[in-house]
Amino acid sequence: MNGNGTVDEGLARCPVGHSAADPTDSEPQAEFFEWLRHMRDNEPVSFDPSNGSWSVFGREEIVHVLSNPNVFVSDLSSITPPHPDYDVFFKGNIAAMDEPRHRQFRQLVNKVFSARYIAGMEERVTRVAAELVDAVAGQERFDFAEAIAFPLPATVIAAILGAEQSDLKLFAQWAELLHTGGASVEGLNNAAKNMRSMNTYIFGQIRKRRADPQDDVISLLIAAEVEGRRLADDEIVGFVGLMLIAGITTTAALIGNIVLSFDRRPEEWARLRADRTLVTQAVEEIMRVRPSFSSFIRMTGEDTELGGQFIPAGSFMKVWISAANRDETYFPDPEHFDIDRTPNRHIGFGQGIHFCIGAPLARLEARIVFDLLLDRYARLTVDRDRPVTFLDTSDMIGASKLPVVAVPAR
């Protein structure tokens, strides 16, 4: 890759795609998706000798990785330098747990994130989404990411945590932990300060709920019990921290991808406005074509073979679910955005034991805001006069700045 983020010959490395760009292609970030196709077709299991890591692009190989968590592990603590601020967080980070600890922990948090609880959130989510959409009513041009996509999940998470609205600025700051840090000492130290701030905040919320339980997630996590086991405070800190770090940005990316997916599809937008029964499957197709997480991280827990390649134990691995979701072996005409696609067995929310625990809430938020947008706008397109700022496609697919032009419904 050259200095401006484009791809060198051979498409050997991922086009990062986090800088400002104008989505003038038939699909936003088309270069990135072409790179995925090239790697899937030519190197479904690829080794990078420059850093000793592996990347997996083929759907069959990726499903194998996600379905065998004892071989391809999520707990990277053995290769992560110890740090007190991170150590607290990882005690409750369910995404970085292996069995049997993962199963025990998930049983506890599942008692909180039940289908009944998520269904009960619909009225609250609808109210928040309507307020955000109302706030930009009458504006022909606005930044969709800043006005709606990011504030909605942040406000919803604040509500279910019982937090004050004044804390939303802190939530936005902590959500950036998903993208900051890097390998530099300065980056890690800055990220650690934010992590310490977040941990301290959540510990304080836990103390308040123990003294005065409320109808919120932290109180429910404190009370959750399975076979006599309850969550320790630092486990609650890690789980709530994961909600703040990953839950906001991933759902914001999904909501922003509604606009990016329908920007050049006015006929499909009109079709959805006329038939709202299609909204749910449209959200699923968005998650297939533009999954919020473009990749997951794993490490081999033992020597193994994948796609005809020998991979030694302790190898770092990037699993490109964004490539798997466009594998023509599983999806006819995979580059075509098709809201009628049935079945749609995408793995945008993961697969196996680490299937995203927040998927039902993310789907609920996306469906509700999508319906509201269809109510209010005859068209909602990317503003070609202003640049879009995309998230780093090596981790996520979405936009942190998304200027739009809005045509109100009559």
PDB file of C-alpha atoms in Angstrom, residues 36-37 40 56-59 62 294 320-327:
ATOM      1  CA  LEU A  36     -11.562  -8.919  -0.728  1.00  0.00           C
ATOM      2  CA  ARG A  37     -12.744 -10.671  -3.891  1.00  0.00           C
ATOM      3  CA  ARG A  40     -10.772 -14.805  -1.633  1.00  0.00           C
ATOM      4  CA  VAL A  56      -8.585 -15.924   6.067  1.00  0.00           C
ATOM      5  CA  PHE A  57     -10.905 -14.881   3.214  1.00  0.00           C
ATOM      6  CA  GLY A  58     -12.734 -18.042   2.071  1.00  0.00           C
ATOM      7  CA  ARG A  59     -16.214 -18.644   3.480  1.00  0.00           C
ATOM      8  CA  ILE A  62     -13.912 -18.887   7.949  1.00  0.00           C
ATOM      9  CA  SER A 294     -15.129  -6.356   8.523  1.00  0.00           C
ATOM     10  CA  TRP A 320     -12.418 -11.492   7.062  1.00  0.00           C
ATOM     11  CA  ILE A 321     -16.164 -12.063   7.462  1.00  0.00           C
ATOM     12  CA  SER A 322     -16.703  -9.235   4.954  1.00  0.00           C
ATOM     13  CA  ALA A 323     -15.146 -11.549   2.349  1.00  0.00           C
ATOM     14  CA  ALA A 324     -17.123 -14.592   3.487  1.00  0.00           C
ATOM     15  CA  ASN A 325     -20.378 -12.669   3.058  1.00  0.00           C
ATOM     16  CA  ARG A 326     -19.622 -12.199  -0.635  1.00  0.00           C
ATOM     17  CA  ASP A 327     -18.519 -15.740  -1.453  1.00  0.00           C
TER      18      ASP A 327
END
